[in-house]
Short mmCIF file of C-alpha atoms and ligand atoms in Angstrom, two decimals:
data_model
loop_
_atom_site.label_atom_id
_atom_site.label_comp_id
_atom_site.label_asym_id
_atom_site.label_seq_id
_atom_site.Cartn_x
_atom_site.Cartn_y
_atom_site.Cartn_z
CA MET A 27 33.03 206.77 58.61
CA ASP A 28 33.78 203.03 57.86
CA VAL A 29 31.92 200.04 59.49
CA ILE A 30 32.97 196.44 59.66
CA LEU A 31 30.32 193.71 59.78
CA LEU A 32 31.73 190.73 61.62
CA GLY A 33 30.06 187.33 61.76
CA ALA A 34 30.16 183.63 60.96
CA PRO A 35 29.18 182.41 57.34
CA GLY A 36 25.30 182.38 57.42
CA ALA A 37 24.98 185.09 59.96
CA GLY A 38 23.46 187.49 57.64
CA LYS A 39 26.27 189.86 56.79
CA GLY A 40 25.42 190.17 53.11
CA THR A 41 21.96 190.89 53.66
CA GLN A 42 22.47 193.32 56.36
CA ALA A 43 25.29 195.12 54.58
CA LYS A 44 22.85 195.64 51.59
CA ALA A 45 20.17 197.08 53.72
CA LEU A 46 22.62 199.33 55.63
CA GLU A 47 24.03 200.56 52.35
CA GLU A 48 20.34 201.66 51.47
CA HIS A 49 19.93 203.45 54.83
CA SER A 50 23.16 204.90 55.44
CA GLY A 51 24.71 205.76 51.98
CA LEU A 52 27.83 203.88 52.98
CA VAL A 53 29.39 201.70 50.24
CA HIS A 54 29.04 197.85 50.57
CA VAL A 55 32.41 196.34 50.09
CA ALA A 56 32.11 192.34 50.29
CA SER A 57 35.35 190.41 49.56
CA GLY A 58 33.50 187.18 48.62
CA ASP A 59 31.29 189.21 46.18
CA LEU A 60 34.44 190.76 44.49
CA PHE A 61 35.89 187.25 44.05
CA ARG A 62 32.72 185.94 42.61
CA SER A 63 32.58 188.81 40.26
CA ALA A 64 36.15 188.21 39.17
CA LEU A 65 35.36 184.57 38.50
CA ARG A 66 32.44 185.48 36.35
CA GLN A 67 34.63 187.71 34.38
CA GLY A 68 37.21 185.01 33.94
CA THR A 69 39.94 186.96 35.44
CA GLU A 70 43.26 185.28 36.90
CA LEU A 71 42.08 186.49 40.36
CA GLY A 72 38.86 184.92 40.12
CA MET A 73 40.24 181.52 38.92
CA LEU A 74 42.72 181.79 42.00
CA ALA A 75 40.16 182.41 44.38
CA LYS A 76 37.80 179.74 43.09
CA SER A 77 40.34 176.97 44.09
CA TYR A 78 40.16 178.21 47.70
CA MET A 79 36.36 178.99 47.79
CA ASP A 80 35.35 175.64 46.54
CA ARG A 81 37.40 174.11 49.30
CA GLY A 82 35.89 176.26 52.08
CA GLU A 83 39.28 177.64 52.75
CA LEU A 84 40.58 181.33 52.90
CA VAL A 85 42.21 183.07 49.80
CA PRO A 86 45.77 183.78 50.99
CA ASP A 87 45.99 187.22 52.95
CA GLY A 88 48.29 188.99 50.31
CA VAL A 89 45.77 188.48 47.66
CA VAL A 90 42.72 189.46 49.49
CA ILE A 91 44.36 192.58 51.05
CA ARG A 92 45.62 193.93 47.67
CA MET A 93 42.14 193.47 46.19
CA ILE A 94 40.32 195.30 49.10
CA MET A 95 42.96 198.07 49.20
CA GLU A 96 42.34 198.75 45.44
CA ARG A 97 38.64 198.70 45.80
CA ILE A 98 38.56 201.31 48.93
CA ALA A 99 40.91 203.52 46.94
CA GLN A 100 38.15 204.11 44.29
CA ALA A 101 36.46 207.41 44.65
CA ASP A 102 32.84 206.17 45.54
CA CYS A 103 34.48 204.76 48.76
CA HIS A 104 35.62 208.10 49.98
CA ARG A 105 32.17 208.55 51.55
CA GLY A 106 32.66 205.45 53.87
CA VAL A 107 32.60 201.78 53.51
CA ILE A 108 30.77 198.86 55.01
CA PHE A 109 33.08 196.01 55.01
CA ASP A 110 31.47 192.62 54.61
CA GLY A 111 33.77 189.40 54.80
CA PHE A 112 36.80 191.29 55.41
CA PRO A 113 39.08 191.26 57.50
CA ARG A 114 38.87 187.56 58.39
CA THR A 115 42.34 186.98 59.91
CA ILE A 116 44.57 188.88 62.31
CA ASP A 117 47.12 189.81 59.47
CA GLN A 118 44.21 191.28 57.57
CA VAL A 119 43.17 193.49 60.59
CA ALA A 120 46.83 194.70 60.79
CA ALA A 121 46.92 195.51 57.05
CA LEU A 122 43.54 197.26 57.19
CA THR A 123 44.47 199.35 60.54
CA VAL A 124 47.55 200.70 58.77
CA GLU A 125 45.71 201.62 55.53
CA LEU A 126 42.71 203.27 57.12
CA GLU A 127 45.13 205.31 59.14
CA ARG A 128 47.22 206.22 56.21
CA GLN A 129 44.16 207.24 54.41
CA GLY A 130 42.79 209.30 57.46
CA ARG A 131 39.67 207.22 57.60
CA ASP A 132 37.51 206.51 60.72
CA LEU A 133 36.75 203.01 61.55
CA ARG A 134 33.84 203.96 63.66
CA TYR A 135 32.15 200.46 64.56
CA VAL A 136 32.74 196.85 64.35
CA LEU A 137 29.13 195.22 64.34
CA PHE A 138 29.32 191.62 65.37
CA LEU A 139 26.24 189.49 64.19
CA LYS A 140 25.60 187.00 66.77
CA VAL A 141 23.86 183.87 65.47
CA PRO A 142 23.97 180.30 67.20
CA GLU A 143 25.86 177.61 65.32
CA GLU A 144 22.84 175.22 64.59
CA MET A 145 21.02 178.12 62.86
CA LEU A 146 24.23 178.98 60.79
CA LEU A 147 24.22 175.71 58.86
CA ARG A 148 20.54 175.67 58.21
CA ARG A 149 20.87 179.32 56.82
CA ILE A 150 23.77 178.42 54.62
CA ALA A 151 22.19 175.14 53.22
CA GLY A 152 18.93 177.26 52.37
CA ARG A 153 20.63 180.04 50.75
CA GLU A 154 19.87 180.92 47.11
CA THR A 155 21.97 183.96 45.42
CA CYS A 156 21.14 185.77 42.21
CA LYS A 157 23.53 185.13 39.38
CA THR A 158 23.02 188.77 38.30
CA CYS A 159 22.90 191.12 41.20
CA GLY A 160 23.88 188.93 44.09
CA SER A 161 20.77 189.26 46.05
CA THR A 162 20.29 186.55 48.59
CA TYR A 163 17.26 184.55 49.56
CA ASN A 164 16.54 181.58 51.79
CA VAL A 165 14.26 178.56 50.75
CA TYR A 166 13.47 178.21 54.63
CA TYR A 167 13.35 181.96 56.10
CA PHE A 168 13.25 184.11 53.03
CA PRO A 169 12.03 182.58 49.99
CA SER A 170 11.78 184.66 46.52
CA LYS A 171 8.33 185.31 45.47
CA ARG A 172 8.77 183.17 42.28
CA PRO A 173 10.84 180.00 42.62
CA ASP A 174 14.44 180.41 41.50
CA VAL A 175 13.85 183.83 40.24
CA CYS A 176 15.22 187.35 41.81
CA ASP A 177 12.59 189.60 43.32
CA GLU A 178 14.91 192.49 42.67
CA CYS A 179 16.05 191.97 39.07
CA GLY A 180 14.47 188.94 37.64
CA GLY A 181 17.96 187.31 37.62
CA ARG A 182 18.21 183.45 38.10
CA LEU A 183 19.07 182.01 41.61
CA TYR A 184 21.55 179.40 42.19
CA GLN A 185 23.01 177.77 45.04
CA ARG A 186 26.85 178.72 45.43
CA ASN A 187 29.42 175.93 45.01
CA ASP A 188 30.45 176.51 48.73
CA ASP A 189 26.88 176.43 50.14
CA ASN A 190 26.81 172.62 50.38
CA MET A 191 26.94 171.02 53.74
CA GLU A 192 30.47 169.65 53.66
CA THR A 193 32.08 172.89 52.56
CA ALA A 194 29.88 174.91 54.92
CA GLN A 195 31.09 173.02 57.88
CA ARG A 196 34.72 173.59 56.84
CA ARG A 197 34.06 177.27 56.44
CA LEU A 198 32.70 177.19 59.94
CA GLY A 199 35.83 175.57 61.28
CA VAL A 200 37.92 178.20 59.47
CA TYR A 201 35.71 180.93 60.95
CA PHE A 202 36.11 179.54 64.62
CA ALA A 203 39.96 179.01 64.14
CA GLN A 204 40.88 182.12 62.33
CA THR A 205 38.20 185.01 62.40
CA LEU A 206 36.82 184.53 66.01
CA PRO A 207 39.88 186.18 67.56
CA LEU A 208 39.05 189.33 65.81
CA ILE A 209 36.08 189.70 68.06
CA ASP A 210 38.45 190.08 71.17
CA HIS A 211 40.68 192.38 69.19
CA TYR A 212 38.04 194.75 68.35
CA ARG A 213 36.38 194.48 71.90
CA THR A 214 39.59 195.68 73.37
CA GLN A 215 39.87 198.53 70.92
CA GLY A 216 36.18 199.50 72.15
CA LEU A 217 34.92 199.32 68.74
CA LEU A 218 32.90 196.04 69.02
CA ARG A 219 28.88 196.25 69.35
CA GLU A 220 27.09 192.80 69.58
CA ILE A 221 23.95 192.54 67.57
CA ASP A 222 21.40 189.63 68.04
CA GLY A 223 21.52 188.20 64.44
CA GLN A 224 18.67 185.59 65.25
CA ARG A 225 15.97 188.17 64.92
CA GLU A 226 13.82 189.04 61.78
CA ILE A 227 15.89 190.62 58.89
CA THR A 228 14.42 194.03 59.12
CA GLN A 229 14.69 193.91 63.17
CA VAL A 230 18.27 193.41 62.91
CA THR A 231 18.83 196.27 60.27
CA GLN A 232 16.93 198.47 62.92
CA ASP A 233 19.22 197.16 65.69
CA MET A 234 22.23 198.11 63.59
CA LEU A 235 21.04 201.46 62.65
CA HIS A 236 20.02 202.36 66.03
CA VAL A 237 23.68 201.57 67.39
CA MET A 238 25.03 203.48 64.56
CA GLU A 239 22.90 206.64 65.14
CA SER A 240 23.04 206.55 69.04
CA ASN A 241 26.60 205.90 69.27
CA GLY A 242 25.73 202.50 70.75
CA SER A 243 26.84 200.98 74.21
CA HIS A 244 29.89 199.06 74.35
CA ALA A 245 29.49 195.20 73.94
P1 AMP B 322 31.70 184.92 51.64
O1 AMP B 322 31.02 185.25 50.51
O2 AMP B 322 32.12 186.16 52.51
O3 AMP B 322 31.11 183.90 52.37
O4 AMP B 322 33.24 184.41 51.12
C1 AMP B 322 33.24 183.33 50.18
C2 AMP B 322 34.68 182.73 50.13
O5 AMP B 322 35.56 183.88 49.55
C3 AMP B 322 35.33 182.44 51.42
O6 AMP B 322 34.98 181.12 51.90
C4 AMP B 322 36.79 182.43 51.15
O7 AMP B 322 37.12 181.42 50.35
C5 AMP B 322 36.97 183.61 50.11
N1 AMP B 322 37.03 184.87 51.01
C6 AMP B 322 36.13 186.09 51.11
N2 AMP B 322 36.62 186.91 51.91
C7 AMP B 322 37.95 186.59 52.38
C8 AMP B 322 38.86 187.01 53.19
N3 AMP B 322 38.79 188.29 53.64
N4 AMP B 322 39.95 186.22 53.47
C9 AMP B 322 40.17 185.20 52.76
N5 AMP B 322 39.27 184.52 51.83
C10 AMP B 322 38.12 185.16 51.83
#
């Protein structure tokens, strides 16, 4: 089965997707991570994406869709995927729906992580990301044990270029304009499940697993 995690920047999609991957055996596919990894490798895709990411804008649909379709066609994704950061526009939804159907896949849930706007900015501004493994921390809510060092792999922590206040505000604006309509779309499809994303990290994970195991009630 496949699962989509929906939510604003800073809602905790990456953190929760990693936890769900561990508990469920599904494969975490994060569009932002794929772009950042392409950038680290110095590929054309990475350079193109950087120009949009640094401005807090969306990478054009055609580019993102191609990248995600290539990723989910890989063998490890056959057992099921947790989509994180994709889809973000109605056109991306349309492309994903066609492809999932073509591959005979089963999109079971769209988990919507609900977090109030004022908390989102604080979460983004305090976020630190590991250069090596991509794990995330937060200087206010979830600091690493040693400053600037990843608990998981010992890699160095850095602040993403797009995690400054100005770009974060633009990303939120883009989210409200382009991604929020997806909530209604998936609600109408009967796939949406709302999760309270304000709670403790482990509690949110439990809530998501509970929905996935119990076939959850409709939002
Ligand atoms: P994220 O790591 O999900 O916060 O994504 C970081 C940035 O990557 C976004 O602000 C966009 O510039 C780009 N990006 C990630 N996913 C998508 C997507 N599905 N569509 C367009 N741009 C994306």
